[in-house]
PDB file of C-alpha atoms in Angstrom:
ATOM      1  CA  ARG A  29      -4.187  15.793  19.461  1.00 78.00           C
ATOM      2  CA  GLU A  30      -4.221  19.466  20.444  1.00 80.00           C
ATOM      3  CA  ARG A  31      -0.968  20.167  18.566  1.00 86.00           C
ATOM      4  CA  GLY A  32      -2.065  18.217  15.493  1.00 88.00           C
ATOM      5  CA  GLY A  33      -0.264  15.509  13.665  1.00 94.00           C
ATOM      6  CA  ASP A  34      -0.393  12.848  11.032  1.00 97.00           C
ATOM      7  CA  LEU A  35      -1.243   9.167  11.232  1.00 97.00           C
ATOM      8  CA  VAL A  36      -0.044   7.187   8.215  1.00 98.00           C
ATOM      9  CA  PHE A  37      -1.311   3.662   7.636  1.00 98.00           C
ATOM     10  CA  LEU A  38       0.621   1.582   5.121  1.00 97.00           C
ATOM     11  CA  THR A  39      -1.955  -0.957   4.021  1.00 97.00           C
ATOM     12  CA  SER A  40      -2.097  -2.653   0.628  1.00 96.00           C
ATOM     13  CA  THR A  41      -4.353  -3.040  -2.363  1.00 96.00           C
ATOM     14  CA  ALA A  42      -5.324  -6.186  -0.440  1.00 94.00           C
ATOM     15  CA  ALA A  43      -7.186  -3.803   1.902  1.00 96.00           C
ATOM     16  CA  HIS A  44      -9.443  -2.854  -1.011  1.00 96.00           C
ATOM     17  CA  ASP A  45     -10.000  -6.185  -2.778  1.00 94.00           C
ATOM     18  CA  THR A  46      -9.466  -9.901  -2.247  1.00 92.00           C
ATOM     19  CA  TYR A  47      -7.511 -12.569  -4.079  1.00 90.00           C
ATOM     20  CA  PRO A  48      -7.256 -16.367  -3.848  1.00 90.00           C
ATOM     21  CA  GLY A  49      -4.737 -17.577  -1.292  1.00 86.00           C
ATOM     22  CA  GLY A  50      -4.555 -14.259   0.530  1.00 87.00           C
ATOM     23  CA  GLY A  51      -7.120 -14.825   3.288  1.00 92.00           C
ATOM     24  CA  GLY A  52      -5.010 -13.924   6.317  1.00 93.00           C
ATOM     25  CA  TYR A  53      -3.175 -11.038   4.665  1.00 91.00           C
ATOM     26  CA  VAL A  54      -6.340  -9.652   3.091  1.00 94.00           C
ATOM     27  CA  ALA A  55      -8.196  -9.828   6.420  1.00 97.00           C
ATOM     28  CA  ALA A  56      -5.380  -8.052   8.274  1.00 96.00           C
ATOM     29  CA  LYS A  57      -5.126  -5.294   5.664  1.00 96.00           C
ATOM     30  CA  HIS A  58      -8.910  -4.821   5.536  1.00 97.00           C
ATOM     31  CA  ALA A  59      -8.865  -4.432   9.335  1.00 98.00           C
ATOM     32  CA  GLU A  60      -6.042  -1.902   9.163  1.00 97.00           C
ATOM     33  CA  ARG A  61      -7.956   0.123   6.563  1.00 97.00           C
ATOM     34  CA  ILE A  62     -11.068   0.141   8.750  1.00 98.00           C
ATOM     35  CA  ILE A  63      -9.037   1.340  11.746  1.00 98.00           C
ATOM     36  CA  ALA A  64      -7.849   4.301   9.654  1.00 98.00           C
ATOM     37  CA  ASN A  65     -11.404   5.013   8.449  1.00 98.00           C
ATOM     38  CA  THR A  66     -12.736   4.857  11.999  1.00 98.00           C
ATOM     39  CA  LEU A  67     -10.019   7.119  13.396  1.00 97.00           C
ATOM     40  CA  ARG A  68     -10.718   9.630  10.625  1.00 97.00           C
ATOM     41  CA  GLN A  69     -14.326   9.794  11.859  1.00 97.00           C
ATOM     42  CA  GLU A  70     -13.414   9.859  15.552  1.00 97.00           C
ATOM     43  CA  LEU A  71     -10.885  12.681  15.031  1.00 96.00           C
ATOM     44  CA  VAL A  72     -12.948  14.819  12.663  1.00 96.00           C
ATOM     45  CA  GLY A  73     -12.615  18.480  13.584  1.00 94.00           C
ATOM     46  CA  GLU A  74      -9.252  17.956  15.253  1.00 95.00           C
ATOM     47  CA  PRO A  75      -5.958  18.917  13.574  1.00 96.00           C
ATOM     48  CA  VAL A  76      -5.023  15.302  12.843  1.00 97.00           C
ATOM     49  CA  ARG A  77      -4.691  13.864   9.362  1.00 98.00           C
ATOM     50  CA  VAL A  78      -5.319  10.152   8.857  1.00 98.00           C
ATOM     51  CA  ILE A  79      -3.670   8.917   5.675  1.00 98.00           C
ATOM     52  CA  GLU A  80      -3.793   5.475   4.080  1.00 98.00           C
ATOM     53  CA  ILE A  81      -1.248   4.442   1.455  1.00 98.00           C
ATOM     54  CA  ALA A  82      -2.218   1.195  -0.292  1.00 98.00           C
ATOM     55  CA  PRO A  83       0.579  -0.159  -2.501  1.00 97.00           C
ATOM     56  CA  GLY A  84       0.070  -2.811  -5.110  1.00 94.00           C
ATOM     57  CA  MET A  85       2.966  -4.864  -6.430  1.00 92.00           C
ATOM     58  CA  VAL A  86       6.199  -3.582  -4.854  1.00 92.00           C
ATOM     59  CA  ARG A  87       9.390  -5.533  -5.438  1.00 87.00           C
ATOM     60  CA  THR A  88      11.495  -5.569  -2.289  1.00 82.00           C
ATOM     61  CA  GLU A  89      14.115  -8.021  -1.107  1.00 77.00           C
ATOM     62  CA  GLU A  90      12.081  -9.338   1.812  1.00 76.00           C
ATOM     63  CA  PHE A  91       8.295  -9.036   1.465  1.00 71.00           C
ATOM     64  CA  SER A  92       7.508 -11.893  -0.918  1.00 71.00           C
ATOM     65  CA  LEU A  93      10.365 -13.985   0.457  1.00 69.00           C
ATOM     66  CA  ASN A  94       9.006 -13.729   4.002  1.00 71.00           C
ATOM     67  CA  ARG A  95       5.446 -14.310   2.866  1.00 73.00           C
ATOM     68  CA  LEU A  96       6.132 -17.246   0.536  1.00 70.00           C
ATOM     69  CA  GLY A  97       9.133 -18.817   2.253  1.00 72.00           C
ATOM     70  CA  SER A  98      11.508 -19.346  -0.677  1.00 78.00           C
ATOM     71  CA  GLN A  99      13.448 -17.153  -3.057  1.00 79.00           C
ATOM     72  CA  GLU A 100      12.120 -19.145  -6.026  1.00 83.00           C
ATOM     73  CA  ALA A 101       8.500 -18.512  -5.045  1.00 78.00           C
ATOM     74  CA  ALA A 102       9.245 -14.849  -4.329  1.00 75.00           C
ATOM     75  CA  ASP A 103      10.880 -14.384  -7.732  1.00 80.00           C
ATOM     76  CA  ARG A 104       7.805 -15.847  -9.490  1.00 81.00           C
ATOM     77  CA  VAL A 105       5.645 -13.046  -8.077  1.00 81.00           C
ATOM     78  CA  TYR A 106       7.502 -10.485 -10.183  1.00 85.00           C
ATOM     79  CA  GLU A 107       8.443 -12.706 -13.134  1.00 87.00           C
ATOM     80  CA  GLY A 108       7.754 -10.981 -16.444  1.00 89.00           C
ATOM     81  CA  VAL A 109       6.415  -7.814 -14.832  1.00 91.00           C
ATOM     82  CA  ALA A 110       7.836  -4.698 -16.446  1.00 88.00           C
ATOM     83  CA  GLN A 111       8.867  -2.263 -13.758  1.00 91.00           C
ATOM     84  CA  PRO A 112       7.108  -3.301 -10.563  1.00 91.00           C
ATOM     85  CA  LEU A 113       7.137  -0.573  -7.954  1.00 94.00           C
ATOM     86  CA  VAL A 114      10.089  -0.347  -5.569  1.00 95.00           C
ATOM     87  CA  ALA A 115      10.231   0.801  -1.959  1.00 94.00           C
ATOM     88  CA  GLU A 116      11.385   4.276  -2.974  1.00 96.00           C
ATOM     89  CA  ASP A 117       8.195   4.787  -4.989  1.00 97.00           C
ATOM     90  CA  ILE A 118       6.081   4.218  -1.891  1.00 97.00           C
ATOM     91  CA  ALA A 119       8.369   6.309   0.307  1.00 97.00           C
ATOM     92  CA  GLU A 120       7.960   9.214  -2.137  1.00 98.00           C
ATOM     93  CA  ALA A 121       4.168   8.820  -2.060  1.00 98.00           C
ATOM     94  CA  ILE A 122       4.181   8.939   1.753  1.00 98.00           C
ATOM     95  CA  VAL A 123       6.395  12.021   1.799  1.00 98.00           C
ATOM     96  CA  TRP A 124       4.148  13.715  -0.779  1.00 98.00           C
ATOM     97  CA  THR A 125       1.041  13.201   1.389  1.00 98.00           C
ATOM     98  CA  LEU A 126       2.837  14.564   4.451  1.00 98.00           C
ATOM     99  CA  GLU A 127       4.069  17.638   2.551  1.00 98.00           C
ATOM    100  CA  ARG A 128       0.552  18.782   1.653  1.00 98.00           C
ATOM    101  CA  PRO A 129      -0.657  21.889   3.480  1.00 97.00           C
ATOM    102  CA  SER A 130      -1.999  21.053   6.943  1.00 94.00           C
ATOM    103  CA  HIS A 131      -5.629  21.556   5.835  1.00 95.00           C
ATOM    104  CA  VAL A 132      -5.257  18.907   3.062  1.00 97.00           C
ATOM    105  CA  ASN A 133      -5.723  15.243   3.907  1.00 97.00           C
ATOM    106  CA  ILE A 134      -5.072  12.434   1.460  1.00 97.00           C
ATOM    107  CA  ASP A 135      -7.566   9.933   2.841  1.00 97.00           C
ATOM    108  CA  SER A 136      -6.464   6.982   0.743  1.00 97.00           C
ATOM    109  CA  MET A 137      -3.954   6.555  -2.058  1.00 98.00           C
ATOM    110  CA  ILE A 138      -3.732   3.354  -4.106  1.00 98.00           C
ATOM    111  CA  VAL A 139      -0.355   3.060  -5.840  1.00 98.00           C
ATOM    112  CA  ARG A 140       0.228   0.360  -8.461  1.00 97.00           C
ATOM    113  CA  PRO A 141       2.717  -0.194 -11.240  1.00 96.00           C
ATOM    114  CA  VAL A 142       1.331   0.425 -14.723  1.00 96.00           C
ATOM    115  CA  ALA A 143       1.534  -3.337 -15.341  1.00 95.00           C
ATOM    116  CA  GLN A 144      -0.972  -4.084 -12.555  1.00 96.00           C
ATOM    117  CA  ALA A 145      -4.689  -3.435 -13.064  1.00 95.00           C
ATOM    118  CA  THR A 146      -6.010  -5.361 -10.049  1.00 94.00           C
ATOM    119  CA  ASN A 147      -4.651  -7.706  -7.399  1.00 92.00           C
ATOM    120  CA  THR A 148      -4.955 -10.590  -9.849  1.00 91.00           C
ATOM    121  CA  LEU A 149      -4.634  -8.949 -13.285  1.00 94.00           C
ATOM    122  CA  VAL A 150      -0.982  -8.236 -14.060  1.00 94.00           C
ATOM    123  CA  ALA A 151       0.581  -7.827 -17.504  1.00 95.00           C
ATOM    124  CA  ARG A 152       3.536 -10.179 -17.882  1.00 93.00           C
ATOM    125  CA  THR A 153       5.941 -10.814 -20.726  1.00 89.00           C
ATOM    126  CA  ALA A 154       6.495 -14.386 -21.826  1.00 75.00           C
ATOM    127  CA  PRO A 155       9.314 -16.141 -19.950  1.00 67.00           C
ATOM    128  CA  GLU A 156      12.569 -16.321 -21.839  1.00 64.00           C
ATOM    129  CA  ALA A 157      13.316 -19.772 -23.287  1.00 58.00           C
TER     130      ALA A 157
END
């Protein structure tokens, strides 16, 4: 704490809003967000930045597969979505927050693809016949 540092919390848009079927995930991400908010208050005045990055729809090889249990179900999450985010997009956002001058803290950054307005409102093209 005396030397300063950065704490980065990778939450989710689920930490900021709910959606049907996401009870456990939403609760965990809300809790993680509140831990970051609490630490920010407990460490105020110390040279420690507390940063939350909250991604929306990010297409990775494992996340939806692990969460939903099948490749078919995982593929449906991104079906018809033009350019969902990818892991590199989030990595770049994290790096950007850490590269700010030491007196600048990015409290919370929500990152979504253009096709996603909320956790449940996503623009999709019609499936190909």
